[in-house]
Amino acid sequence: MIQTDILIIGAGPVGLFTVFEAGLLKLRCHLIDSLGQPGGQLTEIYPKKPIYDIPGYPTVLAGELVDNLMEQIKPFNPGFTLGERAERIEKVGEKMYQITTSKGTVHQAPVIMVAGGLGCFEPRKPPIPGIADFEDKGVAYVIRDPEVYRDKRVLLAGGGDSALDWTIFLADVASEVTLVHRRDSFRGALDSVEKVMDLAAAGRINLITNAQAVGISGEDHVSGITVKHKTGEEELVSVDEFIPLFGLAPKLGPIADWGLQIDKNAIVVDTKDYSTGVEGIYAIGDINTYEGKLKLILCGFHEGTIAVQSAFSYIYPDKKLSFKYTTVNGVEGLPKEETTAVPA
């Protein structure tokens, strides 16, 4: 049996950073994740994708961010149960939960932090006849290694952040990049939209709006995508690779049966401390919901920071929490000079 102070369900970036914040309060953490390695979506789906909204990093690759987070939490020696899904939760004491995984591993902790991102997820696939026949033969729903597309003709479909960010990135990698979107407005960050428009105006990418990919052709590999315009006109675009990026279909999995308040596949929380209404259980990151929620890694970092403060008071109600800046205390396990910084 594994015992700890805080059991974190999900080893994505938010779960990892929560280990750091808990460690500053001398709370031990153990993480459970169904994936075989830490990092969540950043590692599993797009390790080479650039991320632009992490403070202090004008741009950082998703995999690099995970590596940095793992280095940051190393002094606190967290435990990991990877490749196993948190299945069953039960109360085994006044302030003690027991979680059993899909492989029977038993964990106990007074506090549970659900940081499962989107939960169990799978890519949303476009309803194009025969597309499944070309999966891994030129069709990919996620980009793990952009070098695969070096000097290739690539067509991306979608209008969100992933489609925009990868269009921008692949403009410097592929020989030809085409972005197809069914509307003439995009759902992504305004800065990314502006960059895509500038690339199109400069002739560095082909931008097709008010259109959809409706057909796929090829023999052993994709060779063409049929694009249907809003006018009804169709055109065949010759490609080497087709990347439809329509997001992920989230499923909470067993967490949906834990007695928490669920709204549209997300856990409802109190923004005071991101508690769920069930004492000792918190939800942080993309898996929670509240008025004004933004699904950003940055916001998840904040939620985890606040939640562990509340968790400390829950575990040790008679102890006074004296939180000091790392510029004052440093971080145990690291030389003081490595943890000090000039105050803002």
Tab-separated table of C-alpha atoms in Angstrom:
chain	number	residue	atom	x	y	z
A	1	MET	CA	0.000	0.000	0.000
A	2	ILE	CA	1.211	3.509	-0.888
A	3	GLN	CA	0.550	6.250	1.673
A	4	THR	CA	1.105	9.959	1.199
A	5	ASP	CA	-0.260	13.378	2.179
A	6	ILE	CA	-1.726	14.363	-1.203
A	7	LEU	CA	-2.685	11.888	-3.894
A	8	ILE	CA	-2.723	13.624	-7.278
A	9	ILE	CA	-4.807	12.049	-10.027
A	10	GLY	CA	-3.088	13.106	-13.236
A	11	ALA	CA	0.609	13.690	-13.911
A	12	GLY	CA	0.198	16.471	-16.460
A	13	PRO	CA	1.802	19.904	-16.037
A	14	VAL	CA	-0.723	21.068	-13.437
A	15	GLY	CA	-0.329	17.930	-11.359
A	16	LEU	CA	3.460	18.189	-11.546
A	17	PHE	CA	3.583	21.835	-10.499
A	18	THR	CA	1.230	21.060	-7.594
A	19	VAL	CA	3.938	18.736	-6.254
A	20	PHE	CA	6.266	21.741	-6.084
A	21	GLU	CA	3.780	23.954	-4.255
A	22	ALA	CA	2.913	21.134	-1.839
A	23	GLY	CA	6.595	20.459	-1.257
A	24	LEU	CA	7.138	24.031	-0.134
A	25	LEU	CA	4.640	23.248	2.660
A	26	LYS	CA	6.418	19.933	3.383
A	27	LEU	CA	3.483	17.904	2.118
A	28	ARG	CA	4.356	14.622	0.387
A	29	CYS	CA	2.746	13.804	-2.968
A	30	HIS	CA	2.151	10.715	-5.070
A	31	LEU	CA	0.753	10.872	-8.613
A	32	ILE	CA	-1.400	8.371	-10.526
A	33	ASP	CA	-1.712	8.536	-14.307
A	34	SER	CA	-3.099	6.147	-16.909
A	35	LEU	CA	-0.319	7.151	-19.294
A	36	GLY	CA	3.041	5.469	-19.083
A	37	GLN	CA	5.075	8.616	-18.443
A	38	PRO	CA	4.578	12.009	-16.758
A	39	GLY	CA	3.451	15.022	-18.765
A	40	GLY	CA	-0.123	14.220	-19.772
A	41	GLN	CA	-1.137	15.574	-23.168
A	42	LEU	CA	2.106	17.531	-23.462
A	43	THR	CA	4.103	14.314	-23.557
A	44	GLU	CA	1.625	11.946	-25.169
A	45	ILE	CA	0.114	14.109	-27.899
A	46	TYR	CA	2.339	17.044	-28.788
A	47	PRO	CA	5.778	16.979	-27.096
A	48	LYS	CA	7.260	19.070	-29.912
A	49	LYS	CA	4.484	21.667	-29.956
A	50	PRO	CA	5.612	25.191	-28.993
A	51	ILE	CA	3.737	26.824	-26.101
A	52	TYR	CA	3.681	30.618	-25.946
A	53	ASP	CA	1.864	31.534	-22.714
A	54	ILE	CA	4.136	30.207	-19.954
A	55	PRO	CA	5.530	33.157	-17.937
A	56	GLY	CA	9.233	33.687	-18.488
A	57	TYR	CA	9.311	31.623	-21.685
A	58	PRO	CA	8.643	33.490	-24.944
A	59	THR	CA	8.273	29.982	-26.360
A	60	VAL	CA	8.894	26.523	-24.903
A	61	LEU	CA	8.331	23.083	-26.398
A	62	ALA	CA	5.711	21.036	-24.547
A	63	GLY	CA	8.169	18.230	-23.844
A	64	GLU	CA	10.775	20.699	-22.612
A	65	LEU	CA	8.241	22.202	-20.195
A	66	VAL	CA	7.562	18.745	-18.764
A	67	ASP	CA	11.302	18.112	-18.375
A	68	ASN	CA	11.678	21.410	-16.528
A	69	LEU	CA	8.750	20.635	-14.224
A	70	MET	CA	10.228	17.213	-13.416
A	71	GLU	CA	13.535	18.885	-12.559
A	72	GLN	CA	11.724	21.460	-10.418
A	73	ILE	CA	9.963	18.845	-8.270
A	74	LYS	CA	12.972	16.516	-7.924
A	75	PRO	CA	13.926	17.869	-4.447
A	76	PHE	CA	10.539	16.735	-3.106
A	77	ASN	CA	10.900	13.128	-4.320
A	78	PRO	CA	7.296	12.490	-5.398
A	79	GLY	CA	6.079	8.962	-6.087
A	80	PHE	CA	4.465	7.852	-9.356
A	81	THR	CA	2.041	5.104	-10.289
A	82	LEU	CA	2.051	5.243	-14.090
A	83	GLY	CA	0.196	3.204	-16.682
A	84	GLU	CA	-2.657	2.627	-14.239
A	85	ARG	CA	-6.025	4.354	-14.044
A	86	ALA	CA	-7.551	5.501	-10.750
A	87	GLU	CA	-10.687	3.350	-10.588
A	88	ARG	CA	-12.254	3.154	-7.150
A	89	ILE	CA	-12.347	5.611	-4.272
A	90	GLU	CA	-13.579	4.895	-0.759
A	91	LYS	CA	-13.445	6.571	2.640
A	92	VAL	CA	-11.477	4.430	5.101
A	93	GLY	CA	-11.202	6.832	8.020
A	94	GLU	CA	-12.313	10.216	9.288
A	95	LYS	CA	-9.697	11.903	7.119
A	96	MET	CA	-8.471	9.162	4.852
A	97	TYR	CA	-9.302	8.106	1.300
A	98	GLN	CA	-8.279	4.913	-0.423
A	99	ILE	CA	-7.917	4.768	-4.191
A	100	THR	CA	-7.440	1.509	-6.049
A	101	THR	CA	-6.147	1.525	-9.615
A	102	SER	CA	-7.051	-0.547	-12.644
A	103	LYS	CA	-4.154	-2.884	-11.772
A	104	GLY	CA	-5.090	-3.202	-8.118
A	105	THR	CA	-2.497	-0.836	-6.635
A	106	VAL	CA	-3.839	0.625	-3.397
A	107	HIS	CA	-3.109	4.189	-2.287
A	108	GLN	CA	-4.178	6.096	0.823
A	109	ALA	CA	-4.115	9.836	1.527
A	110	PRO	CA	-6.190	12.397	3.445
A	111	VAL	CA	-6.343	14.685	0.391
A	112	ILE	CA	-7.118	13.928	-3.246
A	113	MET	CA	-6.211	16.429	-5.978
A	114	VAL	CA	-7.934	15.574	-9.254
A	115	ALA	CA	-5.705	17.051	-11.965
A	116	GLY	CA	-6.756	14.755	-14.774
A	117	GLY	CA	-6.811	17.351	-17.543
A	118	LEU	CA	-9.508	16.297	-19.981
A	119	GLY	CA	-9.771	12.916	-18.319
A	120	CYS	CA	-9.703	9.990	-20.720
A	121	PHE	CA	-9.573	11.443	-24.206
A	122	GLU	CA	-9.463	10.583	-27.863
A	123	PRO	CA	-9.140	12.789	-30.946
A	124	ARG	CA	-12.294	14.015	-32.662
A	125	LYS	CA	-12.177	12.548	-36.155
A	126	PRO	CA	-13.849	14.230	-39.148
A	127	PRO	CA	-16.646	12.272	-40.858
A	128	ILE	CA	-14.683	11.663	-44.054
A	129	PRO	CA	-15.448	8.320	-45.755
A	130	GLY	CA	-12.456	5.988	-45.701
A	131	ILE	CA	-10.269	8.171	-43.464
A	132	ALA	CA	-9.566	5.285	-41.072
A	133	ASP	CA	-7.858	3.401	-43.910
A	134	PHE	CA	-5.215	6.131	-44.097
A	135	GLU	CA	-4.441	6.435	-40.387
A	136	ASP	CA	-0.656	6.137	-40.001
A	137	LYS	CA	-0.494	6.334	-43.795
A	138	GLY	CA	-0.489	10.094	-44.043
A	139	VAL	CA	-3.358	10.837	-41.641
A	140	ALA	CA	-2.514	11.895	-38.083
A	141	TYR	CA	-4.756	13.478	-35.457
A	142	VAL	CA	-1.864	14.645	-33.283
A	143	ILE	CA	1.669	15.790	-34.077
A	144	ARG	CA	4.338	14.110	-31.978
A	145	ASP	CA	7.382	14.876	-34.121
A	146	PRO	CA	7.180	17.783	-36.592
A	147	GLU	CA	10.283	16.514	-38.393
A	148	VAL	CA	8.027	13.878	-39.964
A	149	TYR	CA	6.659	16.725	-42.089
A	150	ARG	CA	10.006	18.115	-43.203
A	151	ASP	CA	9.788	19.083	-46.913
A	152	LYS	CA	6.303	17.528	-47.243
A	153	ARG	CA	3.044	18.985	-48.561
A	154	VAL	CA	0.830	19.236	-45.491
A	155	LEU	CA	-2.863	20.062	-45.203
A	156	LEU	CA	-4.226	20.905	-41.776
A	157	ALA	CA	-7.931	21.249	-40.965
A	158	GLY	CA	-9.328	23.134	-37.986
A	159	GLY	CA	-9.804	26.583	-36.523
A	160	GLY	CA	-8.596	26.337	-32.930
A	161	ASP	CA	-5.277	26.980	-31.218
A	162	SER	CA	-3.704	23.661	-32.225
A	163	ALA	CA	-4.469	24.157	-35.920
A	164	LEU	CA	-3.180	27.736	-35.836
A	165	ASP	CA	-0.050	26.991	-33.794
A	166	TRP	CA	0.952	24.031	-35.945
A	167	THR	CA	0.305	25.972	-39.146
A	168	ILE	CA	2.690	28.658	-37.922
A	169	PHE	CA	5.302	26.119	-36.846
A	170	LEU	CA	5.132	23.935	-39.966
A	171	ALA	CA	5.461	26.953	-42.254
A	172	ASP	CA	9.186	26.691	-41.507
A	173	VAL	CA	9.319	22.907	-41.826
A	174	ALA	CA	7.067	21.674	-44.621
A	175	SER	CA	7.518	22.450	-48.294
A	176	GLU	CA	3.875	23.518	-48.557
A	177	VAL	CA	1.286	24.159	-45.858
A	178	THR	CA	-2.458	24.482	-46.415
A	179	LEU	CA	-4.926	25.326	-43.651
A	180	VAL	CA	-8.618	24.621	-44.234
A	181	HIS	CA	-11.295	26.015	-41.921
A	182	ARG	CA	-15.046	25.896	-42.309
A	183	ARG	CA	-15.497	29.523	-41.229
A	184	ASP	CA	-13.706	32.777	-41.974
A	185	SER	CA	-13.105	33.478	-38.271
A	186	PHE	CA	-11.016	31.430	-35.859
A	187	ARG	CA	-11.406	30.282	-32.256
A	188	GLY	CA	-7.730	30.572	-31.331
A	189	ALA	CA	-5.612	33.293	-29.778
A	190	LEU	CA	-5.776	36.590	-31.643
A	191	ASP	CA	-2.001	36.767	-31.937
A	192	SER	CA	-1.923	33.334	-33.605
A	193	VAL	CA	-4.713	34.335	-35.973
A	194	GLU	CA	-2.750	37.440	-36.964
A	195	LYS	CA	0.389	35.388	-37.618
A	196	VAL	CA	-1.528	32.948	-39.830
A	197	MET	CA	-3.050	35.812	-41.789
A	198	ASP	CA	0.387	37.380	-42.249
A	199	LEU	CA	1.816	34.064	-43.480
A	200	ALA	CA	-1.036	33.740	-45.967
A	201	ALA	CA	-0.593	37.319	-47.193
A	202	ALA	CA	3.122	36.658	-47.684
A	203	GLY	CA	2.357	33.526	-49.714
A	204	ARG	CA	4.076	31.231	-47.215
A	205	ILE	CA	0.924	29.175	-46.551
A	206	ASN	CA	-2.314	28.487	-48.388
A	207	LEU	CA	-5.348	29.543	-46.369
A	208	ILE	CA	-8.758	28.201	-47.400
A	209	THR	CA	-11.719	29.401	-45.341
A	210	ASN	CA	-15.461	28.763	-45.589
A	211	ALA	CA	-14.594	25.250	-46.718
A	212	GLN	CA	-14.286	21.713	-45.366
A	213	ALA	CA	-12.249	18.615	-46.115
A	214	VAL	CA	-14.819	16.078	-47.334
A	215	GLY	CA	-12.845	13.410	-49.194
A	216	ILE	CA	-9.543	11.580	-49.125
A	217	SER	CA	-7.719	9.726	-51.865
A	218	GLY	CA	-4.566	7.696	-52.399
A	219	GLU	CA	-3.369	4.105	-52.649
A	220	ASP	CA	-0.873	3.064	-49.967
A	221	HIS	CA	-0.579	6.643	-48.702
A	222	VAL	CA	-2.597	9.859	-48.774
A	223	SER	CA	-2.149	11.744	-52.029
A	224	GLY	CA	-5.083	14.141	-52.105
A	225	ILE	CA	-7.784	15.806	-50.031
A	226	THR	CA	-11.070	16.952	-51.540
A	227	VAL	CA	-12.070	20.363	-50.192
A	228	LYS	CA	-15.656	21.528	-50.531
A	229	HIS	CA	-16.262	25.278	-50.515
A	230	LYS	CA	-19.331	26.979	-49.067
A	231	THR	CA	-20.453	27.660	-52.627
A	232	GLY	CA	-20.627	23.921	-53.248
A	233	GLU	CA	-17.584	23.894	-55.511
A	234	GLU	CA	-15.042	21.146	-54.834
A	235	GLU	CA	-11.300	21.054	-55.444
A	236	LEU	CA	-8.682	18.344	-55.016
A	237	VAL	CA	-5.587	19.449	-53.108
A	238	SER	CA	-2.495	17.296	-53.631
A	239	VAL	CA	-0.861	16.493	-50.291
A	240	ASP	CA	1.571	14.137	-48.636
A	241	GLU	CA	0.136	14.476	-45.129
A	242	PHE	CA	-3.326	15.302	-43.720
A	243	ILE	CA	-3.698	16.533	-40.123
A	244	PRO	CA	-7.282	17.181	-38.960
A	245	LEU	CA	-7.083	19.020	-35.628
A	246	PHE	CA	-10.569	19.193	-34.147
A	247	GLY	CA	-9.626	18.759	-30.514
A	248	LEU	CA	-10.224	15.906	-28.130
A	249	ALA	CA	-13.409	14.231	-26.971
A	250	PRO	CA	-13.114	14.269	-23.166
A	251	LYS	CA	-14.430	11.491	-20.962
A	252	LEU	CA	-14.124	11.601	-17.194
A	253	GLY	CA	-13.983	7.812	-16.918
A	254	PRO	CA	-14.357	6.372	-13.385
A	255	ILE	CA	-14.075	9.847	-11.805
A	256	ALA	CA	-17.634	10.485	-13.010
A	257	ASP	CA	-18.808	7.901	-10.450
A	258	TRP	CA	-17.030	9.419	-7.440
A	259	GLY	CA	-20.050	11.425	-6.248
A	260	LEU	CA	-18.689	14.806	-7.336
A	261	GLN	CA	-20.815	17.506	-8.958
A	262	ILE	CA	-20.317	17.224	-12.714
A	263	ASP	CA	-21.226	19.783	-15.362
A	264	LYS	CA	-20.503	18.975	-19.023
A	265	ASN	CA	-17.712	16.490	-18.292
A	266	ALA	CA	-16.030	18.802	-15.785
A	267	ILE	CA	-15.973	18.901	-11.984
A	268	VAL	CA	-17.657	21.901	-10.352
A	269	VAL	CA	-15.431	23.619	-7.769
A	270	ASP	CA	-15.484	26.499	-5.317
A	271	THR	CA	-13.055	29.167	-6.521
A	272	LYS	CA	-12.117	29.986	-2.926
A	273	ASP	CA	-9.832	26.941	-2.872
A	274	TYR	CA	-10.946	24.739	-5.814
A	275	SER	CA	-12.561	22.235	-3.473
A	276	THR	CA	-15.299	19.999	-4.862
A	277	GLY	CA	-17.792	20.113	-2.019
A	278	VAL	CA	-16.591	16.703	-0.819
A	279	GLU	CA	-14.153	17.375	2.022
A	280	GLY	CA	-10.558	16.611	1.200
A	281	ILE	CA	-11.119	16.379	-2.556
A	282	TYR	CA	-10.029	19.169	-4.900
A	283	ALA	CA	-10.098	19.524	-8.696
A	284	ILE	CA	-7.550	21.643	-10.538
A	285	GLY	CA	-6.660	22.333	-14.161
A	286	ASP	CA	-8.735	21.539	-17.231
A	287	ILE	CA	-10.865	18.976	-15.403
A	288	ASN	CA	-12.659	21.577	-13.262
A	289	THR	CA	-15.244	24.205	-14.118
A	290	TYR	CA	-16.491	27.460	-12.610
A	291	GLU	CA	-17.763	30.804	-13.840
A	292	GLY	CA	-15.063	32.480	-15.909
A	293	LYS	CA	-12.946	29.312	-16.224
A	294	LEU	CA	-10.038	29.481	-18.693
A	295	LYS	CA	-8.454	26.191	-19.723
A	296	LEU	CA	-4.856	27.359	-19.636
A	297	ILE	CA	-1.832	25.701	-18.033
A	298	LEU	CA	-1.128	29.046	-16.363
A	299	CYS	CA	-4.549	29.020	-14.652
A	300	GLY	CA	-4.057	25.421	-13.545
A	301	PHE	CA	-0.775	26.383	-11.869
A	302	HIS	CA	-2.638	29.057	-9.886
A	303	GLU	CA	-5.424	26.644	-8.915
A	304	GLY	CA	-2.960	24.042	-7.658
A	305	THR	CA	-1.119	26.659	-5.609
A	306	ILE	CA	-4.292	27.803	-3.847
A	307	ALA	CA	-5.584	24.244	-3.370
A	308	VAL	CA	-2.493	23.017	-1.515
A	309	GLN	CA	-2.757	25.928	0.922
A	310	SER	CA	-6.287	24.775	1.736
A	311	ALA	CA	-5.156	21.145	1.861
A	312	PHE	CA	-2.514	21.978	4.477
A	313	SER	CA	-5.139	23.555	6.728
A	314	TYR	CA	-7.417	20.537	6.208
A	315	ILE	CA	-4.684	18.022	7.107
A	316	TYR	CA	-3.273	20.087	9.984
A	317	PRO	CA	-6.152	22.199	11.354
A	318	ASP	CA	-4.203	23.029	14.527
A	319	LYS	CA	-1.069	24.209	12.752
A	320	LYS	CA	-0.602	27.802	11.688
A	321	LEU	CA	0.446	28.007	8.057
A	322	SER	CA	3.396	30.345	7.673
A	323	PHE	CA	3.991	30.631	3.942
A	324	LYS	CA	7.153	32.465	2.882
A	325	TYR	CA	8.519	33.316	-0.520
A	326	THR	CA	11.141	30.989	-1.972
A	327	THR	CA	13.344	34.100	-2.176
A	328	VAL	CA	13.361	34.003	1.653
A	329	ASN	CA	13.434	30.275	2.408
A	330	GLY	CA	14.935	28.815	-0.754
A	331	VAL	CA	13.905	25.284	-1.728
A	332	GLU	CA	15.043	22.369	0.404
A	333	GLY	CA	17.393	20.186	-1.600
A	334	LEU	CA	18.688	22.987	-3.816
A	335	PRO	CA	21.551	25.380	-3.084
A	336	LYS	CA	20.228	28.698	-1.796
A	337	GLU	CA	21.754	30.657	-4.684
A	338	GLU	CA	19.788	28.538	-7.192
A	339	THR	CA	16.450	29.444	-5.609
A	340	THR	CA	16.772	33.145	-4.907
A	341	ALA	CA	15.529	35.813	-7.229
A	342	VAL	CA	15.205	39.567	-7.360
A	343	PRO	CA	11.734	40.563	-6.016
A	344	ALA	CA	9.365	42.067	-8.546
